[in-house]
Short mmCIF file of C-alpha atoms in Angstrom, two decimals:
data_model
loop_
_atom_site.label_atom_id
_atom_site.label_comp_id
_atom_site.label_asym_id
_atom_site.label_seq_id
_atom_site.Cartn_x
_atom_site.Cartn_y
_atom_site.Cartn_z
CA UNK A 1 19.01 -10.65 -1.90
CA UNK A 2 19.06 -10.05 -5.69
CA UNK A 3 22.34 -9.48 -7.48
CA UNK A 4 20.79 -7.35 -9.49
CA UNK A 5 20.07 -4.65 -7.28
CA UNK A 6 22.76 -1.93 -5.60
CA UNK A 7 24.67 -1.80 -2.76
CA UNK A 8 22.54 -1.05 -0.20
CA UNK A 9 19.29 -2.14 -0.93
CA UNK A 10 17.37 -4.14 1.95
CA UNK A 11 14.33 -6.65 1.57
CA UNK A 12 11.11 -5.22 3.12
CA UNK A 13 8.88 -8.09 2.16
CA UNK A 14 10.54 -11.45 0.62
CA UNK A 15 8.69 -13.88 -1.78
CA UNK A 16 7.16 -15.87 0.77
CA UNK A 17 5.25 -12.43 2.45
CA UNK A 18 3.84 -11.33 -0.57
CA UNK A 19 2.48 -14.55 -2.03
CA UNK A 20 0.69 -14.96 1.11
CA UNK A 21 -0.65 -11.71 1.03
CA UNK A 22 -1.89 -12.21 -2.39
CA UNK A 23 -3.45 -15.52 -0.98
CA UNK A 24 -5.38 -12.94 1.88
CA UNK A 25 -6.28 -10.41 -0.03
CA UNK A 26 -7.22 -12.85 -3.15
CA UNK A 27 -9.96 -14.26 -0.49
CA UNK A 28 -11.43 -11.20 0.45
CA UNK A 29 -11.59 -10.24 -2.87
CA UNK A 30 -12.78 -13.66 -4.13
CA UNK A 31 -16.00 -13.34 -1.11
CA UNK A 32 -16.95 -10.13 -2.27
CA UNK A 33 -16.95 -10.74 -6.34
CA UNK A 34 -17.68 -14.16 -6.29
CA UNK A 35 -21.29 -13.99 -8.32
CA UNK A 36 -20.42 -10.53 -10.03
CA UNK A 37 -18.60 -11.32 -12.87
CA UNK A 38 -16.66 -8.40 -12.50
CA UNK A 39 -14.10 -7.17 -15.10
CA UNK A 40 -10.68 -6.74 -13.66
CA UNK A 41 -8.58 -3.98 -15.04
CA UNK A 42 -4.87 -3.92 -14.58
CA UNK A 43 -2.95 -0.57 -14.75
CA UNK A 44 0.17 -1.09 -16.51
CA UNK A 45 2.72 -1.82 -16.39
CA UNK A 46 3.21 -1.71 -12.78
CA UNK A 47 -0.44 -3.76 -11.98
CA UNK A 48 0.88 -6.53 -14.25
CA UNK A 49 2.76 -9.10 -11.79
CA UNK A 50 0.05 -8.59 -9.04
CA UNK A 51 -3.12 -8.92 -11.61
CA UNK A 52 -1.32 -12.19 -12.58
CA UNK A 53 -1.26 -13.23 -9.18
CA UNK A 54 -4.74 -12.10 -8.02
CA UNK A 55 -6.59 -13.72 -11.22
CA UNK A 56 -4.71 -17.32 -10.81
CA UNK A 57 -6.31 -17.25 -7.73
CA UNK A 58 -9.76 -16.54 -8.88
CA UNK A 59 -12.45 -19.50 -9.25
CA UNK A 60 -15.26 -17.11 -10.90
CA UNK A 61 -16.08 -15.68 -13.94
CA UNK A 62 -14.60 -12.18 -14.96
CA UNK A 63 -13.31 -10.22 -17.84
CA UNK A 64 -9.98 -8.77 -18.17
CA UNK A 65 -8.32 -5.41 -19.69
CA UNK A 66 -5.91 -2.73 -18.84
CA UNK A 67 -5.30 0.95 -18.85
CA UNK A 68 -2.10 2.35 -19.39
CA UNK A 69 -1.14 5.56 -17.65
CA UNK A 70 2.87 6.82 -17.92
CA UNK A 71 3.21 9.48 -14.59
CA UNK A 72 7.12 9.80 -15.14
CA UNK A 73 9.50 9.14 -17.82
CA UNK A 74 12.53 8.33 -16.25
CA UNK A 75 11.93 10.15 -13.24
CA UNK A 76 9.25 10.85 -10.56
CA UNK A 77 6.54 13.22 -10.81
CA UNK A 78 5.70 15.17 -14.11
CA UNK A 79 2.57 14.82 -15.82
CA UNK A 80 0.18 12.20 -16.46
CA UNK A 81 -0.80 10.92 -19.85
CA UNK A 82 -3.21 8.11 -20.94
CA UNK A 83 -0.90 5.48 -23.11
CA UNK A 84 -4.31 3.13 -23.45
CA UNK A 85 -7.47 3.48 -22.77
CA UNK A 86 -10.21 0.58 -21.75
CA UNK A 87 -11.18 -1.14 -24.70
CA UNK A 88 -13.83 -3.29 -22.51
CA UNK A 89 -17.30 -1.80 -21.91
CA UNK A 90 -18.11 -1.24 -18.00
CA UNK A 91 -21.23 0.18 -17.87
CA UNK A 92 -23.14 -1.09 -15.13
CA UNK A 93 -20.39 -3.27 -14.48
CA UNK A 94 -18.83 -3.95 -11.09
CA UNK A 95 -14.86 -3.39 -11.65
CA UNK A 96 -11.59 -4.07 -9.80
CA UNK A 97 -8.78 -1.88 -10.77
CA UNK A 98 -5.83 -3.43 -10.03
CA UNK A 99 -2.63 -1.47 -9.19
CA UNK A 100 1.47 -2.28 -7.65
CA UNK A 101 1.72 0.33 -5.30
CA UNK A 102 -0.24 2.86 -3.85
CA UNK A 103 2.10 6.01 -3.02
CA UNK A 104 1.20 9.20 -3.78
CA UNK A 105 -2.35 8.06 -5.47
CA UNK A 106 -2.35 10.88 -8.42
CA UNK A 107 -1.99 7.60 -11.39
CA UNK A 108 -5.26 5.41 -9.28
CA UNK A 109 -6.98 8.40 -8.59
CA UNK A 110 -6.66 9.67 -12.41
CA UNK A 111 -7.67 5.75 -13.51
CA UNK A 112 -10.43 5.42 -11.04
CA UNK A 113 -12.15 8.68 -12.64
CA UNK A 114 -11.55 7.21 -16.02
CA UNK A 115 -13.14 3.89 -14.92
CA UNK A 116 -16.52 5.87 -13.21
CA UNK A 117 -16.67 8.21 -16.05
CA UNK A 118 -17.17 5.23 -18.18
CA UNK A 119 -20.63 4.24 -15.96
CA UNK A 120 -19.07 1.15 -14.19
CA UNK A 121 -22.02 0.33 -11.36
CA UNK A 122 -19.60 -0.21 -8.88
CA UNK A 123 -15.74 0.33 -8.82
CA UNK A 124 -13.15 -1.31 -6.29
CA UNK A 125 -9.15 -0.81 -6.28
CA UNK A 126 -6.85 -3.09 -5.09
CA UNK A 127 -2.75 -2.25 -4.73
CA UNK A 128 0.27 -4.83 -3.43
CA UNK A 129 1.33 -2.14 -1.07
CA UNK A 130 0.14 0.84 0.08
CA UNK A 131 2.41 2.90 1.52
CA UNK A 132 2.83 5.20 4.62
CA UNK A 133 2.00 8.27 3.36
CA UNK A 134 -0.91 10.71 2.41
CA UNK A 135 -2.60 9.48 -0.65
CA UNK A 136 -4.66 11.69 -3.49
CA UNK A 137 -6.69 8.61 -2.89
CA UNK A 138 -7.95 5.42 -1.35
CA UNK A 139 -8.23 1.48 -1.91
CA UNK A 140 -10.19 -0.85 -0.74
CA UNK A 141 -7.84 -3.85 -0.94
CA UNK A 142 -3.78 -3.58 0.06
CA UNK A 143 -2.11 -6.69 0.14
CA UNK A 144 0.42 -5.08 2.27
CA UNK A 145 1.28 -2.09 4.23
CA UNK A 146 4.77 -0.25 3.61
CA UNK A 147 7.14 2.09 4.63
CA UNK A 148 7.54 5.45 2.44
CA UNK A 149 10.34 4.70 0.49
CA UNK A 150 11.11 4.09 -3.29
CA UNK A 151 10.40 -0.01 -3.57
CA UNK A 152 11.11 -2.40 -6.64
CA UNK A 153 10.05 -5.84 -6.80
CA UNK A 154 7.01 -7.38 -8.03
CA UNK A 155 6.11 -5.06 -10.80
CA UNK A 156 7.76 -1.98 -8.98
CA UNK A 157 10.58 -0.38 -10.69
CA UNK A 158 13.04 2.18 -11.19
CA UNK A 159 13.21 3.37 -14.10
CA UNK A 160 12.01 -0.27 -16.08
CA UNK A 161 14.29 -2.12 -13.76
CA UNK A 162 13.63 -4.75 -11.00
CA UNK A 163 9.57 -5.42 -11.91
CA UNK A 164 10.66 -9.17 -11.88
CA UNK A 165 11.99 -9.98 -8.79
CA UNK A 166 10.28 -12.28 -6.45
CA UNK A 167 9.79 -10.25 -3.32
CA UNK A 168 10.09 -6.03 -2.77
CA UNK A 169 13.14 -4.07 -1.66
CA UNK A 170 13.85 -0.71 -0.81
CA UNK A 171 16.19 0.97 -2.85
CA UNK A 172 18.59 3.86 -0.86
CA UNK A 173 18.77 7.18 -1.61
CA UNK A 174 20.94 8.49 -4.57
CA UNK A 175 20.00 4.83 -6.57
CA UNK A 176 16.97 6.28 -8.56
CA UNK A 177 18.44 5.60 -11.52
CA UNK A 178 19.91 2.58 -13.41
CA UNK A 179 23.25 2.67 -15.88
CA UNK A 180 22.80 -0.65 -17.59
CA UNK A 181 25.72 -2.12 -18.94
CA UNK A 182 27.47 -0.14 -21.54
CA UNK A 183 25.31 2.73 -21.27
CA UNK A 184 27.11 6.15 -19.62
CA UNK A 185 26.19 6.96 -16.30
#
C-alpha cells in the first residue's frame, strides 16, 4: 500500500494484476489491428498511463494522438468540454480510443461521437477497468472488471492525485478530495 493515499484505502488490483491484464488485452488487441495501421487515440489525461502500456506492447505500425475532454473540475459530474481536439486525420481510418476507466461512459461516449463524426472507417475503445455499473456506453476491450467505487491508480485520480501509482485502489467515502500540504482543507 501507497503512503500516499488515506487511511482507509484498500488495493483492488496490485501492479502485478494490471500489467498482466495489459499483456491480455494488448494480445487481443494486437490480433485484431495487426495489418491495420490503426491510429490510437488516448483521452487525456486519464488514458495516458494505459496508452503507454498498450503501445509498448505493440509490434505494428500505428499513429498516435489524443483528445482532451475535462468532465469535472475538482469534483464529479458537471459538464463536459473539449480541452483538445484530434489533430490527426481519421477518415477511413480504423481507430482505438483508448481510455482509464469506464464508469459512467458520458466522457467515451462524447469522444467516440467526436471520433465517428470525423469519418474514421471503423472505431474500437479500449478502458483499464470497466466498472460495475450502467454505462452511457460500451467498449470493446476492458483490461479489467471492477467494483463501483471511486478508484485511483494507474492514471485514475482524485482530483490530479494518485495517476502514478503502480496498481488501483479504492478510495473510502468522505476522501474525494485532496489537501496537499500547506494548502487549507
Amino acid at each position: 500500500m501507497s503512503a500516499l493515499l488515506p487511511p482507509g484505502a484498500r488495493c483492488v488490483f496490485d501492479a502485478e494484476t494490471v500489467d498482466a491484464a495489459v499483456d491480455r488485452v494488448a494480445v487481443e488487441i494486437a490480433l485484431r489491428l495487426w495489418d491495420a495501421r490503426p491510429v490510437v487515440v488516448c483521452l487525456m489525461n486519464g488514458g495516458l498511463p494505459f496508452t503507454a502500456d498498450l503501445v509498448r506492447r505493440f509490434h505494428f505500425d500505428l499513429e498516435l494522438d489524443y483528445l482532451h475532454l475535462s468532465r469535472y473540475r475538482h469534483t464529479t459530474g458537471g459538464r463536459l468540454r473539449f480541452v483538445r481536439r484530434l489533430e490527426r486525420s481519421v477518415e477511413g481510418r480504423t481507430v482505438l480510443l483508448v481510455d482509464d476507466v469506464l464508469d459512467e461512459g458520458e466522457t467515451l461516449a462524447a469522444a467516440q461521437r467526436e471520433v465517428m463524426a470525423r469519418g474514421c472507417a471503423e472505431l474500437l475503445s479500449a478502458v483499464l477497468v470497466r466498472k460495475d455499473t450502467q454505462t452511457a456506453t460500451e467498449v470493446d476491450y476492458a483490461a479489467l472488471e471492477g467494483p463501483n467505487e471511486f478508484l485511483v491508480g494507474r492514471g485514475m485520480d482524485c482530483d490530479g492525485a494518485f495517476r502514478q501509482l503502480s496498481g488501483i485502489y479504492a478510495l473510502p467515502t468522505g476522501t474525494l478530495t485532496v489537501h496537499w500540504p500547506g494548502s487549507t482543507p
